[in-house]
Amino acid sequence: MSTILATGISETDILERLREVLRDTFEIEPARVTPSAHLFTDLGLDSIDAVDLAIQVQEMTGMRIKPEDFKNVRTVGDVVGTVRSLLER
């Protein structure tokens, strides 16, 4: 997976990239990946999957994620927001 660039990337672009990651890594149908979708209850991820997702986000952004950055992530929208904040650093 290639790293996304900070300049000019929209939240829609981040969401599309996240849909690809969730499809490729966890076999989740992209149509289910909406900003309000809960990672655990709606998409069926568990705590180990959350760690894998954090690693995928690290690879996506090219930036190291601190545990506190991902600690309160519960929805797809939270992941998008986390990616956005990482890119704005």
mmCIF file of N, CA, C and O in Angstrom:
data_model
loop_
_atom_site.group_PDB
_atom_site.id
_atom_site.type_symbol
_atom_site.label_atom_id
_atom_site.label_comp_id
_atom_site.label_asym_id
_atom_site.label_seq_id
_atom_site.Cartn_x
_atom_site.Cartn_y
_atom_site.Cartn_z
ATOM 1 N N MET A 1 0.844 -1.171 0.000
ATOM 2 C CA MET A 1 0.000 0.000 0.000
ATOM 3 C C MET A 1 0.887 1.231 0.000
ATOM 4 O O MET A 1 1.833 1.320 0.752
ATOM 5 N N SER A 2 0.557 2.165 -0.846
ATOM 6 C CA SER A 2 1.370 3.376 -0.902
ATOM 7 C C SER A 2 0.898 4.376 0.139
ATOM 8 O O SER A 2 -0.239 4.365 0.576
ATOM 9 N N THR A 3 1.797 5.246 0.512
ATOM 10 C CA THR A 3 1.519 6.273 1.510
ATOM 11 C C THR A 3 0.697 7.392 0.885
ATOM 12 O O THR A 3 0.969 7.802 -0.233
ATOM 13 N N ILE A 4 -0.310 7.887 1.616
ATOM 14 C CA ILE A 4 -1.080 9.016 1.112
ATOM 15 C C ILE A 4 -0.371 10.303 1.459
ATOM 16 O O ILE A 4 0.358 10.375 2.434
ATOM 17 N N LEU A 5 -0.559 11.302 0.645
ATOM 18 C CA LEU A 5 0.102 12.583 0.843
ATOM 19 C C LEU A 5 -0.802 13.535 1.605
ATOM 20 O O LEU A 5 -2.012 13.536 1.431
ATOM 21 N N ALA A 6 -0.213 14.369 2.438
ATOM 22 C CA ALA A 6 -0.971 15.289 3.282
ATOM 23 C C ALA A 6 -1.645 16.392 2.486
ATOM 24 O O ALA A 6 -2.730 16.822 2.823
ATOM 25 N N THR A 7 -1.027 16.838 1.438
ATOM 26 C CA THR A 7 -1.576 17.979 0.719
ATOM 27 C C THR A 7 -2.699 17.557 -0.197
ATOM 28 O O THR A 7 -2.571 16.624 -0.975
ATOM 29 N N GLY A 8 -3.801 18.267 -0.084
ATOM 30 C CA GLY A 8 -4.906 18.078 -0.999
ATOM 31 C C GLY A 8 -5.740 16.826 -0.813
ATOM 32 O O GLY A 8 -6.558 16.524 -1.671
ATOM 33 N N ILE A 9 -5.561 16.111 0.246
ATOM 34 C CA ILE A 9 -6.370 14.910 0.452
ATOM 35 C C ILE A 9 -7.617 15.268 1.252
ATOM 36 O O ILE A 9 -7.546 15.962 2.250
ATOM 37 N N SER A 10 -8.751 14.811 0.774
ATOM 38 C CA SER A 10 -10.014 15.116 1.443
ATOM 39 C C SER A 10 -10.411 13.956 2.353
ATOM 40 O O SER A 10 -9.862 12.856 2.256
ATOM 41 N N GLU A 11 -11.386 14.219 3.207
ATOM 42 C CA GLU A 11 -11.882 13.143 4.073
ATOM 43 C C GLU A 11 -12.518 12.046 3.232
ATOM 44 O O GLU A 11 -12.450 10.876 3.596
ATOM 45 N N THR A 12 -13.107 12.411 2.104
ATOM 46 C CA THR A 12 -13.674 11.407 1.195
ATOM 47 C C THR A 12 -12.573 10.508 0.652
ATOM 48 O O THR A 12 -12.745 9.287 0.556
ATOM 49 N N ASP A 13 -11.429 11.099 0.304
ATOM 50 C CA ASP A 13 -10.288 10.311 -0.172
ATOM 51 C C ASP A 13 -9.791 9.357 0.909
ATOM 52 O O ASP A 13 -9.480 8.199 0.632
ATOM 53 N N ILE A 14 -9.720 9.858 2.133
ATOM 54 C CA ILE A 14 -9.282 9.021 3.259
ATOM 55 C C ILE A 14 -10.261 7.870 3.451
ATOM 56 O O ILE A 14 -9.862 6.719 3.641
ATOM 57 N N LEU A 15 -11.569 8.169 3.393
ATOM 58 C CA LEU A 15 -12.589 7.136 3.562
ATOM 59 C C LEU A 15 -12.471 6.075 2.476
ATOM 60 O O LEU A 15 -12.535 4.874 2.765
ATOM 61 N N GLU A 16 -12.254 6.494 1.247
ATOM 62 C CA GLU A 16 -12.099 5.525 0.151
ATOM 63 C C GLU A 16 -10.886 4.636 0.371
ATOM 64 O O GLU A 16 -10.940 3.425 0.150
ATOM 65 N N ARG A 17 -9.803 5.216 0.798
ATOM 66 C CA ARG A 17 -8.587 4.450 1.083
ATOM 67 C C ARG A 17 -8.822 3.475 2.229
ATOM 68 O O ARG A 17 -8.380 2.327 2.187
ATOM 69 N N LEU A 18 -9.559 3.939 3.243
ATOM 70 C CA LEU A 18 -9.882 3.090 4.385
ATOM 71 C C LEU A 18 -10.776 1.928 3.963
ATOM 72 O O LEU A 18 -10.617 0.802 4.446
ATOM 73 N N ARG A 19 -11.696 2.180 3.052
ATOM 74 C CA ARG A 19 -12.546 1.096 2.523
ATOM 75 C C ARG A 19 -11.688 0.020 1.878
ATOM 76 O O ARG A 19 -11.940 -1.178 2.049
ATOM 77 N N GLU A 20 -10.668 0.441 1.122
ATOM 78 C CA GLU A 20 -9.757 -0.512 0.490
ATOM 79 C C GLU A 20 -9.006 -1.338 1.537
ATOM 80 O O GLU A 20 -8.879 -2.555 1.402
ATOM 81 N N VAL A 21 -8.525 -0.653 2.566
ATOM 82 C CA VAL A 21 -7.777 -1.328 3.632
ATOM 83 C C VAL A 21 -8.658 -2.359 4.332
ATOM 84 O O VAL A 21 -8.250 -3.508 4.539
ATOM 85 N N LEU A 22 -9.868 -1.965 4.687
ATOM 86 C CA LEU A 22 -10.769 -2.872 5.394
ATOM 87 C C LEU A 22 -11.198 -4.032 4.500
ATOM 88 O O LEU A 22 -11.345 -5.159 4.972
ATOM 89 N N ARG A 23 -11.369 -3.786 3.215
ATOM 90 C CA ARG A 23 -11.710 -4.862 2.282
ATOM 91 C C ARG A 23 -10.540 -5.836 2.152
ATOM 92 O O ARG A 23 -10.706 -7.045 2.267
ATOM 93 N N ASP A 24 -9.352 -5.292 1.928
ATOM 94 C CA ASP A 24 -8.188 -6.141 1.677
ATOM 95 C C ASP A 24 -7.693 -6.868 2.923
ATOM 96 O O ASP A 24 -7.235 -8.005 2.834
ATOM 97 N N THR A 25 -7.765 -6.210 4.066
ATOM 98 C CA THR A 25 -7.226 -6.787 5.294
ATOM 99 C C THR A 25 -8.233 -7.644 6.047
ATOM 100 O O THR A 25 -7.884 -8.693 6.579
ATOM 101 N N PHE A 26 -9.498 -7.192 6.087
ATOM 102 C CA PHE A 26 -10.501 -7.869 6.916
ATOM 103 C C PHE A 26 -11.677 -8.425 6.129
ATOM 104 O O PHE A 26 -12.627 -8.929 6.714
ATOM 105 N N GLU A 27 -11.621 -8.310 4.789
ATOM 106 C CA GLU A 27 -12.679 -8.810 3.912
ATOM 107 C C GLU A 27 -14.048 -8.212 4.244
ATOM 108 O O GLU A 27 -15.062 -8.890 4.228
ATOM 109 N N ILE A 28 -14.049 -6.913 4.537
ATOM 110 C CA ILE A 28 -15.290 -6.192 4.827
ATOM 111 C C ILE A 28 -15.730 -5.505 3.549
ATOM 112 O O ILE A 28 -14.951 -4.786 2.914
ATOM 113 N N GLU A 29 -16.987 -5.728 3.182
ATOM 114 C CA GLU A 29 -17.520 -5.114 1.969
ATOM 115 C C GLU A 29 -17.479 -3.587 2.088
ATOM 116 O O GLU A 29 -17.957 -3.026 3.077
ATOM 117 N N PRO A 30 -16.904 -2.907 1.105
ATOM 118 C CA PRO A 30 -16.752 -1.444 1.172
ATOM 119 C C PRO A 30 -18.052 -0.693 1.437
ATOM 120 O O PRO A 30 -18.036 0.342 2.100
ATOM 121 N N ALA A 31 -19.171 -1.191 0.956
ATOM 122 C CA ALA A 31 -20.455 -0.507 1.166
ATOM 123 C C ALA A 31 -20.812 -0.418 2.654
ATOM 124 O O ALA A 31 -21.554 0.480 3.062
ATOM 125 N N ARG A 32 -20.295 -1.322 3.455
ATOM 126 C CA ARG A 32 -20.565 -1.306 4.901
ATOM 127 C C ARG A 32 -19.721 -0.278 5.637
ATOM 128 O O ARG A 32 -19.991 0.041 6.792
ATOM 129 N N VAL A 33 -18.676 0.221 4.983
ATOM 130 C CA VAL A 33 -17.730 1.139 5.618
ATOM 131 C C VAL A 33 -18.214 2.572 5.416
ATOM 132 O O VAL A 33 -17.932 3.218 4.419
ATOM 133 N N THR A 34 -18.989 3.031 6.396
ATOM 134 C CA THR A 34 -19.517 4.389 6.396
ATOM 135 C C THR A 34 -18.940 5.118 7.604
ATOM 136 O O THR A 34 -18.515 4.465 8.570
ATOM 137 N N PRO A 35 -18.933 6.450 7.596
ATOM 138 C CA PRO A 35 -18.367 7.176 8.737
ATOM 139 C C PRO A 35 -19.003 6.805 10.080
ATOM 140 O O PRO A 35 -18.323 6.791 11.094
ATOM 141 N N SER A 36 -20.282 6.451 10.081
ATOM 142 C CA SER A 36 -20.948 6.132 11.352
ATOM 143 C C SER A 36 -20.813 4.664 11.758
ATOM 144 O O SER A 36 -21.202 4.289 12.863
ATOM 145 N N ALA A 37 -20.241 3.830 10.892
ATOM 146 C CA ALA A 37 -20.102 2.404 11.198
ATOM 147 C C ALA A 37 -19.142 2.203 12.373
ATOM 148 O O ALA A 37 -18.017 2.698 12.360
ATOM 149 N N HIS A 38 -19.611 1.474 13.372
ATOM 150 C CA HIS A 38 -18.802 1.153 14.549
ATOM 151 C C HIS A 38 -17.876 -0.007 14.183
ATOM 152 O O HIS A 38 -18.326 -1.020 13.647
ATOM 153 N N LEU A 39 -16.601 0.167 14.464
ATOM 154 C CA LEU A 39 -15.607 -0.839 14.081
ATOM 155 C C LEU A 39 -15.884 -2.203 14.700
ATOM 156 O O LEU A 39 -15.689 -3.229 14.053
ATOM 157 N N PHE A 40 -16.343 -2.214 15.935
ATOM 158 C CA PHE A 40 -16.504 -3.479 16.653
ATOM 159 C C PHE A 40 -17.892 -4.081 16.464
ATOM 160 O O PHE A 40 -18.015 -5.251 16.112
ATOM 161 N N THR A 41 -18.935 -3.291 16.668
ATOM 162 C CA THR A 41 -20.282 -3.861 16.590
ATOM 163 C C THR A 41 -20.814 -3.957 15.169
ATOM 164 O O THR A 41 -21.490 -4.919 14.832
ATOM 165 N N ASP A 42 -20.506 -2.987 14.311
ATOM 166 C CA ASP A 42 -21.029 -3.013 12.944
ATOM 167 C C ASP A 42 -20.134 -3.781 11.975
ATOM 168 O O ASP A 42 -20.632 -4.454 11.076
ATOM 169 N N LEU A 43 -18.838 -3.656 12.142
ATOM 170 C CA LEU A 43 -17.908 -4.277 11.195
ATOM 171 C C LEU A 43 -17.257 -5.551 11.718
ATOM 172 O O LEU A 43 -16.534 -6.224 10.991
ATOM 173 N N GLY A 44 -17.502 -5.873 12.988
ATOM 174 C CA GLY A 44 -17.035 -7.140 13.541
ATOM 175 C C GLY A 44 -15.553 -7.233 13.854
ATOM 176 O O GLY A 44 -15.013 -8.326 13.983
ATOM 177 N N LEU A 45 -14.883 -6.087 13.987
ATOM 178 C CA LEU A 45 -13.471 -6.136 14.356
ATOM 179 C C LEU A 45 -13.330 -6.422 15.847
ATOM 180 O O LEU A 45 -14.234 -6.141 16.625
ATOM 181 N N ASP A 46 -12.195 -6.986 16.240
ATOM 182 C CA ASP A 46 -11.903 -7.191 17.654
ATOM 183 C C ASP A 46 -10.644 -6.402 18.003
ATOM 184 O O ASP A 46 -10.115 -5.666 17.170
ATOM 185 N N SER A 47 -10.163 -6.546 19.219
ATOM 186 C CA SER A 47 -9.024 -5.737 19.664
ATOM 187 C C SER A 47 -7.753 -6.037 18.862
ATOM 188 O O SER A 47 -6.958 -5.127 18.596
ATOM 189 N N ILE A 48 -7.565 -7.281 18.464
ATOM 190 C CA ILE A 48 -6.398 -7.630 17.645
ATOM 191 C C ILE A 48 -6.527 -6.978 16.270
ATOM 192 O O ILE A 48 -5.553 -6.454 15.717
ATOM 193 N N ASP A 49 -7.745 -6.988 15.725
ATOM 194 C CA ASP A 49 -7.982 -6.337 14.439
ATOM 195 C C ASP A 49 -7.710 -4.839 14.537
ATOM 196 O O ASP A 49 -7.192 -4.231 13.588
ATOM 197 N N ALA A 50 -8.056 -4.236 15.671
ATOM 198 C CA ALA A 50 -7.821 -2.801 15.864
ATOM 199 C C ALA A 50 -6.327 -2.490 15.809
ATOM 200 O O ALA A 50 -5.920 -1.473 15.241
ATOM 201 N N VAL A 51 -5.513 -3.368 16.366
ATOM 202 C CA VAL A 51 -4.057 -3.188 16.297
ATOM 203 C C VAL A 51 -3.605 -3.298 14.838
ATOM 204 O O VAL A 51 -2.806 -2.485 14.366
ATOM 205 N N ASP A 52 -4.138 -4.291 14.128
ATOM 206 C CA ASP A 52 -3.800 -4.434 12.706
ATOM 207 C C ASP A 52 -4.222 -3.195 11.917
ATOM 208 O O ASP A 52 -3.497 -2.738 11.036
ATOM 209 N N LEU A 53 -5.400 -2.662 12.240
ATOM 210 C CA LEU A 53 -5.879 -1.456 11.565
ATOM 211 C C LEU A 53 -4.955 -0.273 11.845
ATOM 212 O O LEU A 53 -4.633 0.501 10.933
ATOM 213 N N ALA A 54 -4.514 -0.137 13.081
ATOM 214 C CA ALA A 54 -3.584 0.947 13.430
ATOM 215 C C ALA A 54 -2.298 0.825 12.619
ATOM 216 O O ALA A 54 -1.758 1.822 12.131
ATOM 217 N N ILE A 55 -1.817 -0.391 12.440
ATOM 218 C CA ILE A 55 -0.614 -0.623 11.637
ATOM 219 C C ILE A 55 -0.874 -0.234 10.183
ATOM 220 O O ILE A 55 -0.038 0.407 9.543
ATOM 221 N N GLN A 56 -2.039 -0.588 9.675
ATOM 222 C CA GLN A 56 -2.398 -0.227 8.307
ATOM 223 C C GLN A 56 -2.473 1.293 8.144
ATOM 224 O O GLN A 56 -2.032 1.841 7.131
ATOM 225 N N VAL A 57 -3.017 1.987 9.155
ATOM 226 C CA VAL A 57 -3.100 3.452 9.108
ATOM 227 C C VAL A 57 -1.691 4.047 9.141
ATOM 228 O O VAL A 57 -1.408 5.015 8.441
ATOM 229 N N GLN A 58 -0.815 3.451 9.928
ATOM 230 C CA GLN A 58 0.589 3.897 9.950
ATOM 231 C C GLN A 58 1.201 3.794 8.570
ATOM 232 O O GLN A 58 1.861 4.718 8.097
ATOM 233 N N GLU A 59 0.976 2.664 7.922
ATOM 234 C CA GLU A 59 1.511 2.464 6.583
ATOM 235 C C GLU A 59 0.870 3.436 5.596
ATOM 236 O O GLU A 59 1.527 3.952 4.701
ATOM 237 N N MET A 60 -0.428 3.685 5.765
ATOM 238 C CA MET A 60 -1.164 4.581 4.879
ATOM 239 C C MET A 60 -0.639 6.010 4.975
ATOM 240 O O MET A 60 -0.512 6.702 3.970
ATOM 241 N N THR A 61 -0.335 6.446 6.179
ATOM 242 C CA THR A 61 0.081 7.830 6.388
ATOM 243 C C THR A 61 1.593 8.001 6.350
ATOM 244 O O THR A 61 2.082 9.117 6.195
ATOM 245 N N GLY A 62 2.317 6.913 6.553
ATOM 246 C CA GLY A 62 3.760 7.014 6.640
ATOM 247 C C GLY A 62 4.208 7.620 7.962
ATOM 248 O O GLY A 62 5.351 8.053 8.094
ATOM 249 N N MET A 63 3.308 7.647 8.936
ATOM 250 C CA MET A 63 3.608 8.258 10.234
ATOM 251 C C MET A 63 3.371 7.246 11.353
ATOM 252 O O MET A 63 2.473 6.422 11.272
ATOM 253 N N ARG A 64 4.181 7.361 12.367
ATOM 254 C CA ARG A 64 4.036 6.501 13.541
ATOM 255 C C ARG A 64 2.814 6.929 14.340
ATOM 256 O O ARG A 64 2.593 8.109 14.554
ATOM 257 N N ILE A 65 2.020 5.960 14.752
ATOM 258 C CA ILE A 65 0.832 6.243 15.558
ATOM 259 C C ILE A 65 1.133 5.902 17.000
ATOM 260 O O ILE A 65 1.563 4.791 17.314
ATOM 261 N N LYS A 66 0.914 6.867 17.866
ATOM 262 C CA LYS A 66 1.057 6.621 19.294
ATOM 263 C C LYS A 66 -0.222 5.941 19.775
ATOM 264 O O LYS A 66 -1.298 6.224 19.253
ATOM 265 N N PRO A 67 -0.118 5.060 20.765
ATOM 266 C CA PRO A 67 -1.319 4.378 21.255
ATOM 267 C C PRO A 67 -2.438 5.342 21.638
ATOM 268 O O PRO A 67 -3.607 5.062 21.389
ATOM 269 N N GLU A 68 -2.084 6.502 22.211
ATOM 270 C CA GLU A 68 -3.132 7.448 22.616
ATOM 271 C C GLU A 68 -3.865 8.050 21.413
ATOM 272 O O GLU A 68 -5.004 8.484 21.532
ATOM 273 N N ASP A 69 -3.215 8.053 20.230
ATOM 274 C CA ASP A 69 -3.876 8.552 19.022
ATOM 275 C C ASP A 69 -5.016 7.639 18.590
ATOM 276 O O ASP A 69 -5.975 8.089 17.979
ATOM 277 N N PHE A 70 -4.905 6.368 18.882
ATOM 278 C CA PHE A 70 -5.877 5.387 18.420
ATOM 279 C C PHE A 70 -6.750 4.856 19.557
ATOM 280 O O PHE A 70 -7.647 4.062 19.329
ATOM 281 N N LYS A 71 -6.490 5.312 20.757
ATOM 282 C CA LYS A 71 -7.150 4.787 21.947
ATOM 283 C C LYS A 71 -8.672 4.944 21.930
ATOM 284 O O LYS A 71 -9.398 4.041 22.326
ATOM 285 N N ASN A 72 -9.164 6.092 21.469
ATOM 286 C CA ASN A 72 -10.595 6.362 21.507
ATOM 287 C C ASN A 72 -11.287 6.170 20.161
ATOM 288 O O ASN A 72 -12.421 6.589 19.988
ATOM 289 N N VAL A 73 -10.625 5.524 19.231
ATOM 290 C CA VAL A 73 -11.216 5.269 17.925
ATOM 291 C C VAL A 73 -12.257 4.157 18.058
ATOM 292 O O VAL A 73 -11.947 3.070 18.535
ATOM 293 N N ARG A 74 -13.481 4.479 17.656
ATOM 294 C CA ARG A 74 -14.568 3.501 17.729
ATOM 295 C C ARG A 74 -15.297 3.337 16.400
ATOM 296 O O ARG A 74 -15.825 2.280 16.113
ATOM 297 N N THR A 75 -15.343 4.416 15.603
ATOM 298 C CA THR A 75 -16.078 4.379 14.339
ATOM 299 C C THR A 75 -15.129 4.620 13.166
ATOM 300 O O THR A 75 -13.997 5.069 13.353
ATOM 301 N N VAL A 76 -15.634 4.347 11.992
ATOM 302 C CA VAL A 76 -14.867 4.638 10.778
ATOM 303 C C VAL A 76 -14.566 6.131 10.723
ATOM 304 O O VAL A 76 -13.457 6.540 10.372
ATOM 305 N N GLY A 77 -15.535 6.963 11.107
ATOM 306 C CA GLY A 77 -15.320 8.407 11.133
ATOM 307 C C GLY A 77 -14.193 8.800 12.067
ATOM 308 O O GLY A 77 -13.431 9.729 11.767
ATOM 309 N N ASP A 78 -14.069 8.082 13.186
ATOM 310 C CA ASP A 78 -12.958 8.341 14.113
ATOM 311 C C ASP A 78 -11.614 8.033 13.452
ATOM 312 O O ASP A 78 -10.632 8.754 13.652
ATOM 313 N N VAL A 79 -11.578 6.955 12.674
ATOM 314 C CA VAL A 79 -10.334 6.599 11.979
ATOM 315 C C VAL A 79 -9.994 7.687 10.959
ATOM 316 O O VAL A 79 -8.841 8.129 10.874
ATOM 317 N N VAL A 80 -11.001 8.138 10.217
ATOM 318 C CA VAL A 80 -10.782 9.203 9.233
ATOM 319 C C VAL A 80 -10.237 10.447 9.938
ATOM 320 O O VAL A 80 -9.281 11.070 9.480
ATOM 321 N N GLY A 81 -10.836 10.806 11.074
ATOM 322 C CA GLY A 81 -10.373 11.968 11.834
ATOM 323 C C GLY A 81 -8.952 11.802 12.334
ATOM 324 O O GLY A 81 -8.162 12.755 12.318
ATOM 325 N N THR A 82 -8.609 10.603 12.761
ATOM 326 C CA THR A 82 -7.255 10.325 13.229
ATOM 327 C C THR A 82 -6.252 10.464 12.086
ATOM 328 O O THR A 82 -5.194 11.071 12.250
ATOM 329 N N VAL A 83 -6.599 9.920 10.921
ATOM 330 C CA VAL A 83 -5.724 10.046 9.757
ATOM 331 C C VAL A 83 -5.564 11.523 9.405
ATOM 332 O O VAL A 83 -4.451 11.994 9.168
ATOM 333 N N ARG A 84 -6.658 12.262 9.403
ATOM 334 C CA ARG A 84 -6.612 13.695 9.082
ATOM 335 C C ARG A 84 -5.675 14.411 10.052
ATOM 336 O O ARG A 84 -4.839 15.197 9.641
ATOM 337 N N SER A 85 -5.812 14.147 11.355
ATOM 338 C CA SER A 85 -4.965 14.843 12.329
ATOM 339 C C SER A 85 -3.497 14.437 12.184
ATOM 340 O O SER A 85 -2.606 15.268 12.363
ATOM 341 N N LEU A 86 -3.229 13.188 11.837
ATOM 342 C CA LEU A 86 -1.846 12.764 11.617
ATOM 343 C C LEU A 86 -1.245 13.490 10.414
ATOM 344 O O LEU A 86 -0.086 13.900 10.447
ATOM 345 N N LEU A 87 -2.034 13.642 9.376
ATOM 346 C CA LEU A 87 -1.541 14.300 8.171
ATOM 347 C C LEU A 87 -1.336 15.789 8.360
ATOM 348 O O LEU A 87 -0.538 16.397 7.655
ATOM 349 N N GLU A 88 -2.039 16.366 9.330
ATOM 350 C CA GLU A 88 -1.926 17.806 9.565
ATOM 351 C C GLU A 88 -0.788 18.159 10.515
ATOM 352 O O GLU A 88 -0.524 19.333 10.747
ATOM 353 N N ARG A 89 -0.130 17.172 11.064
ATOM 354 C CA ARG A 89 0.984 17.445 12.002
ATOM 355 C C ARG A 89 2.182 17.995 11.282
ATOM 356 O O ARG A 89 2.477 17.739 10.189
#
